[in-house]
Tab-separated table of C-alpha atoms in Angstrom:
chain	number	residue	atom	x	y	z
A	18	ARG	CA	14.025	4.971	-10.448
A	19	LYS	CA	11.142	3.573	-8.455
A	20	GLU	CA	7.728	3.941	-9.859
A	21	VAL	CA	6.424	5.461	-6.686
A	22	GLU	CA	8.784	7.299	-4.272
A	23	GLN	CA	8.224	8.658	-0.763
A	24	ASP	CA	10.329	10.285	1.888
A	25	PRO	CA	10.673	7.464	4.436
A	26	GLY	CA	10.756	9.849	7.405
A	27	PRO	CA	10.376	9.354	10.194
A	28	PHE	CA	8.477	12.564	10.856
A	29	ASN	CA	8.329	13.326	14.528
A	30	VAL	CA	5.948	16.203	15.273
A	31	PRO	CA	4.122	17.454	18.340
A	32	GLU	CA	0.394	16.928	18.822
A	33	GLY	CA	-1.596	19.725	17.189
A	34	ALA	CA	0.978	20.343	14.506
A	35	THR	CA	0.375	20.371	10.736
A	36	VAL	CA	2.397	17.909	8.736
A	37	ALA	CA	2.622	17.204	5.034
A	38	PHE	CA	4.047	14.412	2.910
A	39	ASN	CA	4.684	14.295	-0.790
A	40	CYS	CA	4.931	11.360	-3.136
A	41	THR	CA	6.221	11.295	-6.663
A	42	TYR	CA	5.283	8.840	-9.384
A	43	SER	CA	6.948	8.062	-12.674
A	44	ASN	CA	4.073	6.922	-15.035
A	45	SER	CA	2.449	9.994	-16.452
A	46	ALA	CA	-0.509	7.812	-17.563
A	47	SER	CA	-1.521	6.912	-14.035
A	48	GLN	CA	-5.069	7.708	-13.247
A	49	SER	CA	-5.778	6.364	-9.766
A	50	PHE	CA	-4.168	7.764	-6.630
A	51	PHE	CA	-4.601	6.846	-2.973
A	52	TRP	CA	-3.228	7.321	0.458
A	53	TYR	CA	-3.311	4.168	2.686
A	54	ARG	CA	-2.506	4.111	6.366
A	55	GLN	CA	-0.764	1.205	8.031
A	56	ASP	CA	-0.451	0.775	11.746
A	57	CYS	CA	2.374	-1.268	13.252
A	58	ARG	CA	1.979	-5.022	12.451
A	59	LYS	CA	-1.383	-4.408	10.739
A	60	GLU	CA	-2.462	-4.435	7.159
A	61	PRO	CA	-2.747	-1.283	5.090
A	62	LYS	CA	-6.197	0.410	5.077
A	63	LEU	CA	-7.489	2.969	2.709
A	64	LEU	CA	-7.232	6.536	4.109
A	65	MET	CA	-8.533	8.425	1.091
A	66	SER	CA	-8.549	8.518	-2.654
A	67	VAL	CA	-6.928	11.508	-4.334
A	68	TYR	CA	-8.968	13.328	-6.922
A	69	SER	CA	-7.753	15.725	-9.628
A	70	SER	CA	-9.450	18.617	-7.907
A	71	GLY	CA	-8.033	17.746	-4.497
A	72	ASN	CA	-10.156	16.482	-1.668
A	73	GLU	CA	-10.580	16.921	2.010
A	74	ASP	CA	-11.841	14.620	4.701
A	75	GLY	CA	-11.788	16.229	8.126
A	76	ARG	CA	-8.265	17.042	9.056
A	77	PHE	CA	-6.842	15.333	5.975
A	78	THR	CA	-6.329	16.994	2.664
A	79	ALA	CA	-4.996	15.269	-0.455
A	80	GLN	CA	-3.765	17.050	-3.518
A	81	LEU	CA	-2.712	15.840	-6.967
A	82	ASN	CA	-0.276	17.724	-9.211
A	83	ARG	CA	-0.233	16.018	-12.651
A	84	ALA	CA	2.276	18.387	-14.201
A	85	SER	CA	4.893	17.597	-11.610
A	86	GLN	CA	3.660	14.063	-11.021
A	87	TYR	CA	3.299	14.107	-7.279
A	88	ILE	CA	0.587	13.807	-4.695
A	89	SER	CA	0.489	15.163	-1.287
A	90	LEU	CA	-1.220	14.514	2.051
A	91	LEU	CA	-1.686	17.330	4.618
A	92	ILE	CA	-2.712	16.470	8.214
A	93	ARG	CA	-3.948	19.385	10.350
A	94	ASP	CA	-4.248	19.416	14.065
A	95	SER	CA	-2.400	16.113	14.352
A	96	LYS	CA	-3.514	13.612	17.045
A	97	LEU	CA	-1.523	10.919	18.740
A	98	SER	CA	-3.663	8.414	16.936
A	99	ASP	CA	-2.371	9.684	13.596
A	100	SER	CA	0.933	7.930	14.386
A	101	ALA	CA	1.326	5.358	11.631
A	102	THR	CA	2.980	4.729	8.263
A	103	TYR	CA	1.363	6.494	5.309
A	104	LEU	CA	1.636	4.705	1.967
A	105	CYS	CA	1.247	6.424	-1.301
A	106	VAL	CA	-0.441	4.217	-3.900
A	107	VAL	CA	-0.697	4.818	-7.656
A	108	ASN	CA	-1.838	2.606	-10.568
A	109	GLY	CA	0.899	1.654	-12.973
A	110	SER	CA	1.046	0.613	-16.635
A	111	SER	CA	-2.404	-0.872	-16.494
A	112	ALA	CA	-5.350	0.439	-14.673
A	113	SER	CA	-5.455	-2.539	-12.209
A	114	LYS	CA	-1.750	-2.628	-11.539
A	115	ILE	CA	-1.543	-0.967	-8.101
A	116	ILE	CA	1.886	0.132	-6.906
A	117	PHE	CA	2.801	1.133	-3.386
A	118	GLY	CA	5.472	3.542	-2.136
A	119	SER	CA	7.734	2.508	0.683
A	120	GLY	CA	5.714	4.546	3.132
A	121	THR	CA	6.421	7.610	5.378
A	122	ARG	CA	6.537	6.910	9.051
A	123	LEU	CA	4.775	9.562	11.202
A	124	SER	CA	5.165	9.762	14.993
A	125	ILE	CA	3.120	12.258	16.945
A	126	ARG	CA	4.478	13.172	20.445
A	127	PRO	CA	2.417	14.501	23.293
B	9	GLU	CA	-19.843	-8.633	5.446
B	10	ALA	CA	-16.626	-10.617	5.940
B	11	GLY	CA	-13.432	-8.964	4.835
B	12	VAL	CA	-10.473	-10.628	3.147
B	13	VAL	CA	-9.613	-13.717	5.050
B	14	GLN	CA	-6.161	-15.153	5.170
B	15	SER	CA	-4.562	-18.173	6.813
B	16	PRO	CA	-2.379	-18.954	8.588
B	17	ARG	CA	-1.639	-15.804	10.350
B	18	TYR	CA	1.832	-17.047	11.348
B	19	LYS	CA	4.058	-19.747	9.977
B	20	ILE	CA	7.519	-20.756	11.221
B	21	ILE	CA	9.413	-23.208	9.027
B	22	GLU	CA	12.994	-24.408	8.311
B	23	LYS	CA	14.628	-23.475	5.083
B	24	LYS	CA	13.974	-25.859	2.167
B	25	GLN	CA	10.519	-26.653	3.563
B	26	PRO	CA	7.333	-25.890	1.563
B	27	VAL	CA	4.718	-23.474	2.770
B	28	ALA	CA	1.309	-22.443	1.501
B	29	PHE	CA	-0.937	-19.425	2.142
B	30	TRP	CA	-4.635	-19.248	1.487
B	31	CYS	CA	-6.799	-16.224	0.818
B	32	ASN	CA	-10.555	-15.754	0.477
B	33	PRO	CA	-11.375	-12.330	-1.023
B	34	ILE	CA	-14.401	-10.201	-0.438
B	35	SER	CA	-17.480	-11.682	-2.170
B	36	GLY	CA	-17.945	-10.156	-5.568
B	37	HIS	CA	-14.384	-8.842	-5.909
B	38	ASN	CA	-12.963	-10.013	-9.269
B	39	THR	CA	-9.389	-8.805	-8.745
B	40	LEU	CA	-7.112	-10.562	-6.233
B	41	TYR	CA	-3.646	-9.529	-5.373
B	42	TRP	CA	-0.771	-11.185	-3.549
B	43	TYR	CA	1.768	-8.736	-2.103
B	44	LEU	CA	5.049	-9.365	-0.197
B	45	GLN	CA	5.952	-6.810	2.531
B	46	ASN	CA	9.296	-6.624	4.272
B	47	LEU	CA	9.884	-4.697	7.415
B	48	GLY	CA	10.061	-0.916	6.706
B	49	GLN	CA	8.989	-1.328	3.090
B	50	GLY	CA	5.765	-0.996	1.189
B	51	PRO	CA	3.939	-3.987	-0.206
B	52	GLU	CA	5.405	-5.323	-3.416
B	53	LEU	CA	3.152	-7.028	-5.884
B	54	LEU	CA	3.763	-10.750	-6.495
B	55	ILE	CA	0.822	-11.589	-8.648
B	56	ARG	CA	-2.512	-10.219	-9.780
B	57	TYR	CA	-5.630	-12.158	-10.771
B	58	GLU	CA	-8.557	-11.012	-12.868
B	59	ASN	CA	-11.064	-13.709	-11.923
B	60	GLU	CA	-9.169	-16.880	-12.456
B	61	GLU	CA	-6.576	-15.462	-14.805
B	62	ALA	CA	-3.139	-14.363	-13.721
B	63	VAL	CA	-2.791	-11.097	-15.575
B	64	ASP	CA	0.455	-9.894	-13.933
B	65	ASP	CA	2.945	-12.365	-12.502
B	66	SER	CA	6.094	-10.589	-13.659
B	67	GLN	CA	7.363	-10.157	-10.140
B	68	LEU	CA	6.681	-13.732	-9.041
B	69	PRO	CA	9.873	-15.823	-8.516
B	70	LYS	CA	8.570	-18.703	-10.515
B	71	ASP	CA	11.466	-21.059	-9.705
B	72	ARG	CA	10.067	-21.421	-6.192
B	73	PHE	CA	6.697	-19.520	-6.016
B	74	SER	CA	3.494	-20.628	-7.481
B	75	ALA	CA	-0.128	-19.403	-7.119
B	76	GLU	CA	-3.544	-20.435	-8.175
B	77	ARG	CA	-7.071	-19.149	-8.181
B	78	LEU	CA	-8.879	-22.072	-9.730
B	79	LYS	CA	-12.509	-20.958	-9.524
B	80	GLY	CA	-11.928	-17.320	-9.527
B	81	VAL	CA	-12.631	-17.045	-5.820
B	82	ASP	CA	-10.159	-18.024	-3.195
B	83	SER	CA	-6.431	-18.360	-3.975
B	84	THR	CA	-3.387	-20.171	-2.713
B	85	LEU	CA	0.256	-19.044	-2.746
B	86	LYS	CA	2.929	-21.629	-2.395
B	87	ILE	CA	6.679	-21.447	-1.786
B	88	GLN	CA	8.814	-24.550	-2.385
B	89	PRO	CA	11.449	-24.651	-1.193
B	90	ALA	CA	11.515	-21.771	1.163
B	91	GLU	CA	14.692	-19.720	1.634
B	92	LEU	CA	15.821	-17.542	4.546
B	93	GLY	CA	15.131	-14.432	2.463
B	94	ASP	CA	11.431	-15.337	2.052
B	95	SER	CA	10.770	-14.335	5.657
B	96	ALA	CA	8.215	-11.496	5.332
B	97	VAL	CA	4.495	-10.795	5.532
B	98	TYR	CA	2.426	-12.158	2.659
B	99	LEU	CA	-0.584	-9.898	2.119
B	100	CYS	CA	-3.661	-10.768	0.039
B	101	ALA	CA	-5.904	-8.035	-1.196
B	102	SER	CA	-9.010	-7.854	-3.377
B	103	SER	CA	-10.829	-5.152	-5.338
B	104	LEU	CA	-13.944	-4.878	-7.441
B	105	GLY	CA	-11.879	-4.616	-10.679
B	106	GLY	CA	-13.472	-3.612	-14.008
B	107	GLY	CA	-14.495	-0.115	-14.825
B	108	ARG	CA	-16.802	0.346	-11.815
B	109	SER	CA	-16.463	3.194	-9.315
B	110	GLY	CA	-13.858	2.228	-6.707
B	111	ALA	CA	-12.595	-0.580	-8.907
B	112	ASN	CA	-9.064	-0.061	-7.802
B	113	VAL	CA	-9.641	0.337	-4.044
B	114	LEU	CA	-7.857	-2.561	-2.366
B	115	THR	CA	-9.013	-4.244	0.828
B	116	PHE	CA	-6.279	-6.212	2.515
B	117	GLY	CA	-6.450	-9.295	4.665
B	118	ALA	CA	-4.491	-9.315	7.942
B	119	GLY	CA	-1.526	-11.022	6.266
B	120	SER	CA	0.434	-14.172	6.803
B	121	ARG	CA	3.806	-13.697	8.606
B	122	LEU	CA	6.391	-16.187	7.522
B	123	THR	CA	9.575	-16.889	9.361
B	124	VAL	CA	12.111	-19.109	7.681
B	125	LEU	CA	14.804	-20.475	10.014
């Protein structure tokens, strides 16, 4: 079993739709959780950290469920510019060991 | 402030040739990572440095890959000899490290795209 698993997609949704991704992780001791965004042929960039209480940044909401060991990302009112791959990131057996999921591809259509 | 700088951006070599990638992290970032990313996959860790010490190199194929971070700042990743399957993007990232706020937030360089023919 991979340490961090994501649905690879692709998710193809119309502009303005709400879309959600989940990501599961295997290490119950993980403490740091992030969502990164990666555009085609570009490097990953931090989208948002995920806090225990959940957090929101504009149209983006991240949630953490420790009991079930998953994190989620919700995008409301999706824009064409949201088309990208979204990478789930969790720290592993040590605090500084950062593990990436395989990514979920999102495509927003006009 | 300059971000993470990597070079070269692109490299095409024939199999069995050597290749080296260079990375200069963000100033003050103690932790440096080398990741490998294949098309359609997430980045996979090759090696992680805390200052000049390699603290996690368990995924580095040591028969052909080597890395160094001699003064705890910039780093070099080398492959010798390269194989066809090494074609990928090699990403360098850095983070503050330690117990500080945001210690595990990674900033990536633009990557070095390797093609082995």
